[in-house]
């Protein structure tokens, strides 16, 4: 049955698949400590659901096995834009894609073993998912805190199908970064405070996606052109670089829904109202930032780009009713001026 499930999962398009015992994740304690140290920032939902997130029995009573899958999301081509978006958000929202495939897999298993109960987990318990992926042999933890597969790198989504079925378990993945510390040195905000530890409060992914209020000034210039998310610590990782003897590395996603959708230019984002935002990004993970968050990020990117043509668009927010957008516009104008070599003291007209 285990082998049949794996073959079926591969036929559904999953590049990686393994089976782990449905047990509390081995790294549960370090996750709880990480939360206690405040590294999760304003992601209170992690705190609220922490205990649930570390126990498969909370998600499916009598769970015995976890079928863990990996789906490559790296699009074949990065889109032409004047800003950057993390690769995982360039195509269709992964939640729907992954859930649909895992539900098909569950249906096929239940057709063969009708008494089996199952539960699909996609981002419902990320800690559990990553630990289970390690236990199922999909990859090992990198110093950038991503799960890395020696042959395929780290550009893949993880999904879990919990089952009440007993299956044959795979062995935990072996591998490691060795002495490499490229990700720690490349992180623009110093968010990787030590190997394997991320201070999310400094991470551009958290700042641009999860943070709802103002982005602290200390990190704005370091955001560079990242409008939504950040891939730097994955881009520099040698396991994401093509190698002659590693033909699977850096292969583009086979899933057509993960190919990059066309993106608006920065000036279009700066002129979008909430309705236009919703219509433009429907079905994309970018909606997670919400309209205000994306415009706030766009103002920062506009300042960082130093393009004088963007100045009138930044000024549109100088007297906006939203204080966060007003204040960010002020900063962006000063940054723009500084990038153009003037004193950096220009303010809203
Ligand atoms: S995603 Fe970007 S900001 Fe966050 S840890 Fe990686 S390199 Fe640093």
Coordinates of C-alpha atoms and ligand atoms in Angstrom, one line a residue:
X1 CA 0.0 0.0 0.0
X2 CA 2.8 2.5 0.9
X3 CA 4.4 1.9 -2.5
X4 CA 1.1 2.2 -4.3
X5 CA 0.4 5.5 -2.5
X6 CA 3.8 6.9 -3.5
X7 CA 3.3 6.0 -7.1
X8 CA -0.1 7.5 -7.2
X9 CA 1.2 10.7 -5.6
X10 CA 4.0 10.9 -8.2
X11 CA 1.4 10.4 -11.0
X12 CA -0.5 13.4 -9.5
X13 CA 2.6 15.5 -10.1
X14 CA 4.3 15.5 -6.7
X15 CA 8.1 15.4 -7.2
X16 CA 8.7 14.3 -3.6
X17 CA 6.8 11.8 -1.5
X18 CA 7.5 9.9 1.7
X19 CA 5.8 8.4 4.7
X20 CA 6.4 9.2 8.4
X21 CA 4.7 8.1 11.6
X22 CA 2.0 10.6 12.6
X23 CA 3.8 11.6 15.8
X24 CA 4.4 15.0 17.6
X25 CA 7.2 16.6 15.7
X26 CA 10.7 16.2 17.2
X27 CA 11.3 20.0 16.9
X28 CA 8.1 20.9 18.8
X29 CA 10.1 22.1 21.8
X30 CA 12.4 24.4 19.9
X31 CA 9.4 25.8 18.1
X32 CA 7.7 26.7 21.4
X33 CA 11.0 28.2 22.6
X34 CA 11.3 30.3 19.4
X35 CA 7.8 31.6 20.0
X36 CA 8.6 32.4 23.7
X37 CA 11.6 34.4 22.6
X38 CA 9.2 36.6 20.5
X39 CA 10.8 35.8 17.1
X40 CA 7.4 35.4 15.6
X41 CA 6.6 39.1 15.9
X42 CA 3.0 39.9 15.5
X43 CA 2.0 36.5 14.2
X44 CA -0.2 35.9 17.2
X45 CA -2.1 33.1 15.5
X46 CA 1.1 31.0 15.8
X47 CA 1.0 31.5 19.6
X48 CA -2.7 30.9 19.8
X49 CA -2.6 27.6 18.0
X50 CA 0.9 26.5 19.1
X51 CA -0.2 23.4 20.9
X52 CA -2.5 22.3 18.1
X53 CA 0.3 22.7 15.7
X54 CA 2.5 20.2 17.3
X55 CA 0.2 17.3 17.7
X56 CA -1.2 15.3 14.7
X57 CA -3.8 13.7 17.0
X58 CA -5.4 17.2 17.3
X59 CA -5.9 17.2 13.6
X60 CA -7.0 13.6 13.1
X61 CA -7.7 11.4 16.1
X62 CA -6.1 7.9 15.7
X63 CA -3.8 9.2 13.0
X64 CA -1.1 6.5 12.3
X65 CA 0.7 7.7 9.2
X66 CA 1.6 10.9 7.4
X67 CA 2.0 10.9 3.7
X68 CA 4.2 13.9 3.0
X69 CA 4.5 15.4 -0.5
X70 CA 6.6 18.1 -2.1
X71 CA 5.6 20.1 -5.1
X72 CA 8.1 22.2 -7.0
X73 CA 6.9 25.8 -7.4
X74 CA 9.8 27.5 -9.2
X75 CA 8.4 29.0 -12.4
X76 CA 10.3 28.4 -15.6
X77 CA 10.7 32.2 -16.1
X78 CA 10.6 35.1 -13.7
X79 CA 8.2 37.8 -15.0
X80 CA 9.4 41.1 -16.3
X81 CA 8.7 43.6 -13.6
X82 CA 10.2 46.6 -11.9
X83 CA 10.1 44.9 -8.4
X84 CA 10.5 41.4 -7.0
X85 CA 8.0 38.8 -5.8
X86 CA 8.9 35.6 -4.0
X87 CA 8.7 32.7 -6.4
X88 CA 6.1 30.8 -4.5
X89 CA 3.6 33.6 -5.0
X90 CA 4.1 34.1 -8.8
X91 CA 1.6 31.5 -9.9
X92 CA -1.8 30.4 -8.6
X93 CA -2.4 30.3 -4.9
X94 CA -0.8 27.0 -3.8
X95 CA -3.3 26.2 -1.1
X96 CA -6.0 25.3 -3.6
X97 CA -3.6 23.4 -5.9
X98 CA -2.0 21.3 -3.2
X99 CA -5.3 20.6 -1.4
X100 CA -7.0 19.5 -4.6
X101 CA -4.2 17.0 -5.4
X102 CA -4.1 15.6 -1.8
X103 CA -7.9 15.2 -1.8
X104 CA -7.7 13.2 -5.0
X105 CA -5.0 11.1 -3.3
X106 CA -7.2 10.6 -0.2
X107 CA -10.2 9.6 -2.4
X108 CA -8.1 7.0 -4.2
X109 CA -6.8 5.5 -0.9
X110 CA -10.3 5.4 0.5
X111 CA -11.5 3.6 -2.6
X112 CA -9.0 0.9 -1.8
X113 CA -9.3 1.0 2.0
X114 CA -12.8 2.3 2.7
X115 CA -12.3 2.4 6.5
X116 CA -9.4 4.8 6.3
X117 CA -10.0 8.3 7.7
X118 CA -7.8 11.1 6.4
X119 CA -7.1 14.7 6.7
X120 CA -5.4 17.0 4.3
X121 CA -3.0 19.6 5.9
X122 CA -1.8 22.5 3.8
X123 CA -0.4 25.3 6.0
X124 CA -2.7 24.2 8.8
X125 CA 0.3 23.2 10.9
X126 CA 3.5 24.3 9.3
X127 CA 5.8 23.1 12.0
X128 CA 4.3 19.8 11.9
X129 CA 4.4 19.7 8.2
X130 CA 8.2 20.6 8.0
X131 CA 9.1 18.1 10.7
X132 CA 7.1 15.4 9.2
X133 CA 8.7 16.1 5.8
X134 CA 12.1 15.6 7.4
X135 CA 11.0 12.4 9.1
X136 CA 9.6 11.1 5.8
X137 CA 12.9 11.7 4.1
X138 CA 11.9 14.7 1.9
X139 CA 14.7 16.9 3.1
X140 CA 16.8 18.3 6.0
X141 CA 16.9 21.6 7.7
X142 CA 19.2 24.2 6.2
X143 CA 20.8 27.1 8.0
X144 CA 18.2 29.3 6.3
X145 CA 15.5 27.3 8.1
X146 CA 14.2 26.0 4.8
X147 CA 13.7 22.3 4.2
X148 CA 16.4 21.3 1.6
X149 CA 16.3 18.3 -0.6
X150 CA 19.8 17.3 -1.7
X151 CA 18.8 16.6 -5.3
X152 CA 16.1 19.2 -5.8
X153 CA 16.8 22.2 -3.5
X154 CA 14.2 24.0 -1.5
X155 CA 11.7 25.5 -4.0
X156 CA 8.9 23.2 -3.1
X157 CA 5.6 23.3 -1.1
X158 CA 5.0 20.7 1.5
X159 CA 1.6 19.1 2.0
X160 CA 0.6 16.4 4.4
X161 CA -2.1 13.7 4.3
X162 CA -2.7 12.3 7.7
X163 CA -4.2 8.8 7.7
X164 CA -5.5 6.3 10.2
X165 CA -3.8 3.6 8.1
X166 CA -0.6 1.9 9.2
X167 CA 2.0 2.2 6.5
X168 CA 5.7 1.5 6.0
X169 CA 7.7 4.5 7.2
X170 CA 10.7 6.1 5.4
X171 CA 13.9 7.1 7.2
X172 CA 14.6 10.7 8.1
X173 CA 16.5 12.6 5.4
X174 CA 20.3 12.9 5.9
X175 CA 22.3 15.9 4.8
X176 CA 23.4 19.3 5.9
X177 CA 25.0 22.7 5.0
X178 CA 28.5 21.8 6.2
X179 CA 30.5 25.0 6.6
X180 CA 28.5 27.0 4.1
X181 CA 26.9 30.2 5.4
X182 CA 26.0 32.0 2.2
X183 CA 22.4 32.5 3.3
X184 CA 23.4 34.1 6.6
X185 CA 25.8 36.5 4.9
X186 CA 23.4 37.4 2.1
X187 CA 20.3 38.1 4.2
X188 CA 19.8 41.9 3.8
X189 CA 18.3 42.5 7.2
X190 CA 20.3 40.0 9.4
X191 CA 17.1 38.0 10.1
X192 CA 19.1 34.8 10.2
X193 CA 20.6 35.6 13.6
X194 CA 22.5 32.3 13.8
X195 CA 22.4 29.1 11.8
X196 CA 18.9 27.6 11.9
X197 CA 17.3 30.5 13.7
X198 CA 15.2 33.1 12.0
X199 CA 14.1 36.3 13.7
X200 CA 10.9 36.7 11.7
X201 CA 10.6 40.3 12.9
X202 CA 13.5 41.3 10.7
X203 CA 12.7 39.0 7.7
X204 CA 11.5 40.7 4.5
X205 CA 9.0 37.9 4.0
X206 CA 7.4 38.6 7.3
X207 CA 7.7 42.4 7.0
X208 CA 6.1 42.6 3.5
X209 CA 3.4 39.9 4.0
X210 CA 2.5 39.3 7.6
X211 CA 3.1 42.7 9.2
X212 CA -0.1 44.8 9.1
X213 CA 1.2 48.1 10.4
X214 CA 4.2 50.2 9.5
X215 CA 7.5 48.5 8.4
X216 CA 10.2 49.7 10.9
X217 CA 12.4 52.3 9.2
X218 CA 15.6 50.3 10.0
X219 CA 14.6 47.6 7.4
X220 CA 13.0 49.7 4.6
X221 CA 16.2 50.4 2.6
X222 CA 17.3 46.8 3.0
X223 CA 14.1 45.6 1.4
X224 CA 15.4 46.9 -1.9
X225 CA 13.0 45.9 -4.6
X226 CA 11.2 43.1 -2.8
X227 CA 7.5 43.9 -2.9
X228 CA 6.1 40.7 -1.6
X229 CA 8.3 38.1 0.2
X230 CA 12.0 37.5 -0.4
X231 CA 14.0 34.6 -1.9
X232 CA 17.5 35.8 -1.2
X233 CA 18.5 33.1 1.3
X234 CA 17.2 30.4 -1.2
X235 CA 18.7 32.0 -4.3
X236 CA 22.2 31.9 -2.8
X237 CA 21.8 28.3 -1.6
X238 CA 24.1 26.0 -3.6
X239 CA 21.4 23.3 -3.4
X240 CA 19.2 25.6 -5.6
X241 CA 21.9 26.0 -8.2
X242 CA 22.1 23.8 -11.3
X243 CA 24.9 21.2 -11.3
X244 CA 25.8 18.9 -14.2
X245 CA 25.7 15.9 -12.0
X246 CA 22.5 17.0 -10.3
X247 CA 20.1 17.2 -13.2
X248 CA 17.0 17.6 -11.0
X249 CA 18.3 20.7 -9.3
X250 CA 16.8 24.0 -10.4
X251 CA 14.3 22.3 -12.6
X252 CA 11.2 24.5 -13.3
X253 CA 7.8 23.4 -11.8
X254 CA 5.9 21.0 -13.9
X255 CA 2.6 22.2 -12.5
X256 CA 1.2 24.6 -15.1
X257 CA -0.7 26.6 -12.4
X258 CA 2.6 27.6 -10.8
X259 CA 3.9 29.3 -13.9
X260 CA 4.3 33.0 -13.4
X261 CA 1.2 35.1 -14.0
X262 CA 1.6 38.5 -15.7
X263 CA 2.2 41.2 -13.1
X264 CA 1.3 44.9 -13.1
X265 CA 4.1 47.5 -13.1
X266 CA 4.9 49.4 -9.9
X267 CA 3.1 52.5 -11.1
X268 CA 0.0 50.5 -11.6
X269 CA 0.1 49.2 -8.1
X270 CA 0.6 52.7 -6.8
X271 CA -2.6 53.8 -8.6
X272 CA -4.8 50.7 -7.8
X273 CA -7.7 51.1 -5.5
X274 CA -8.9 48.3 -3.2
X275 CA -11.4 47.0 -5.8
X276 CA -8.8 46.9 -8.6
X277 CA -6.3 45.1 -6.2
X278 CA -8.9 42.4 -5.4
X279 CA -9.7 41.9 -9.1
X280 CA -6.1 41.9 -10.2
X281 CA -4.7 39.4 -7.6
X282 CA -7.7 37.1 -7.2
X283 CA -6.5 33.5 -6.8
X284 CA -3.0 34.6 -6.0
X285 CA -1.1 34.3 -2.6
X286 CA -0.3 38.0 -3.0
X287 CA -3.8 38.9 -1.6
X288 CA -2.4 37.9 1.8
X289 CA -0.7 41.3 2.1
X290 CA -4.0 43.0 1.5
X291 CA -4.3 46.3 -0.5
X292 CA -2.9 48.5 2.2
X293 CA 0.1 46.2 2.8
X294 CA 1.0 46.0 -0.9
X295 CA 0.7 49.7 -1.5
X296 CA 2.8 50.4 1.6
X297 CA 5.4 48.0 0.2
X298 CA 5.2 49.6 -3.2
X299 CA 5.9 53.0 -1.7
X300 CA 9.1 51.6 -0.1
X301 CA 10.2 49.9 -3.3
X302 CA 9.5 53.1 -5.2
X303 CA 11.7 55.0 -2.8
X304 CA 14.5 52.4 -3.0
X305 CA 14.4 52.4 -6.8
X306 CA 15.2 56.1 -6.9
X307 CA 13.3 56.6 -10.1
X308 CA 12.1 60.3 -10.3
X309 CA 9.2 59.3 -12.5
X310 CA 7.6 57.6 -9.5
X311 CA 7.7 60.8 -7.4
X312 CA 4.1 62.1 -8.3
X313 CA 2.7 58.6 -7.6
X314 CA 4.3 58.6 -4.1
X315 CA 3.0 62.1 -3.5
X316 CA -0.6 60.8 -4.1
X317 CA -0.3 59.2 -0.6
X318 CA 1.0 62.3 1.2
X319 CA -2.4 63.3 2.3
X320 CA -4.0 59.9 2.3
X321 CA -6.5 59.1 5.1
X322 CA -4.4 56.1 6.1
X323 CA -1.6 57.3 8.5
X324 CA 0.6 54.3 7.6
X325 CA 0.5 55.1 3.9
X326 CA 1.0 58.8 4.7
X327 CA 4.1 58.2 6.8
X328 CA 5.5 55.7 4.4
X329 CA 5.1 58.1 1.5
X330 CA 7.1 60.7 3.5
X331 CA 9.9 58.2 4.0
X332 CA 9.8 57.2 0.3
X333 CA 10.2 60.8 -0.9
X334 CA 13.1 61.3 1.4
X335 CA 14.7 58.1 0.2
X336 CA 14.1 58.9 -3.4
X337 CA 15.8 62.3 -2.9
X338 CA 18.7 60.6 -1.2
X339 CA 19.0 58.1 -4.0
X340 CA 19.1 61.0 -6.4
X341 CA 21.9 62.6 -4.4
X342 CA 20.0 65.5 -2.8
X343 CA 19.9 66.0 1.0
X344 CA 17.2 63.5 1.6
X345 CA 15.0 65.9 3.4
X346 CA 12.3 66.4 0.8
X347 CA 8.9 66.1 2.2
X348 CA 5.4 65.9 1.0
X349 CA 4.1 69.1 -0.7
Ligands
LIG1 S1 13.7 35.6 3.2 FE1 15.2 37.3 2.9 S2 15.1 38.6 4.7 FE2 14.1 36.6 5.2 S3 15.8 35.3 6.1 FE3 15.8 34.9 3.9 S4 17.3 36.4 3.0 FE4 16.7 37.1 5.1

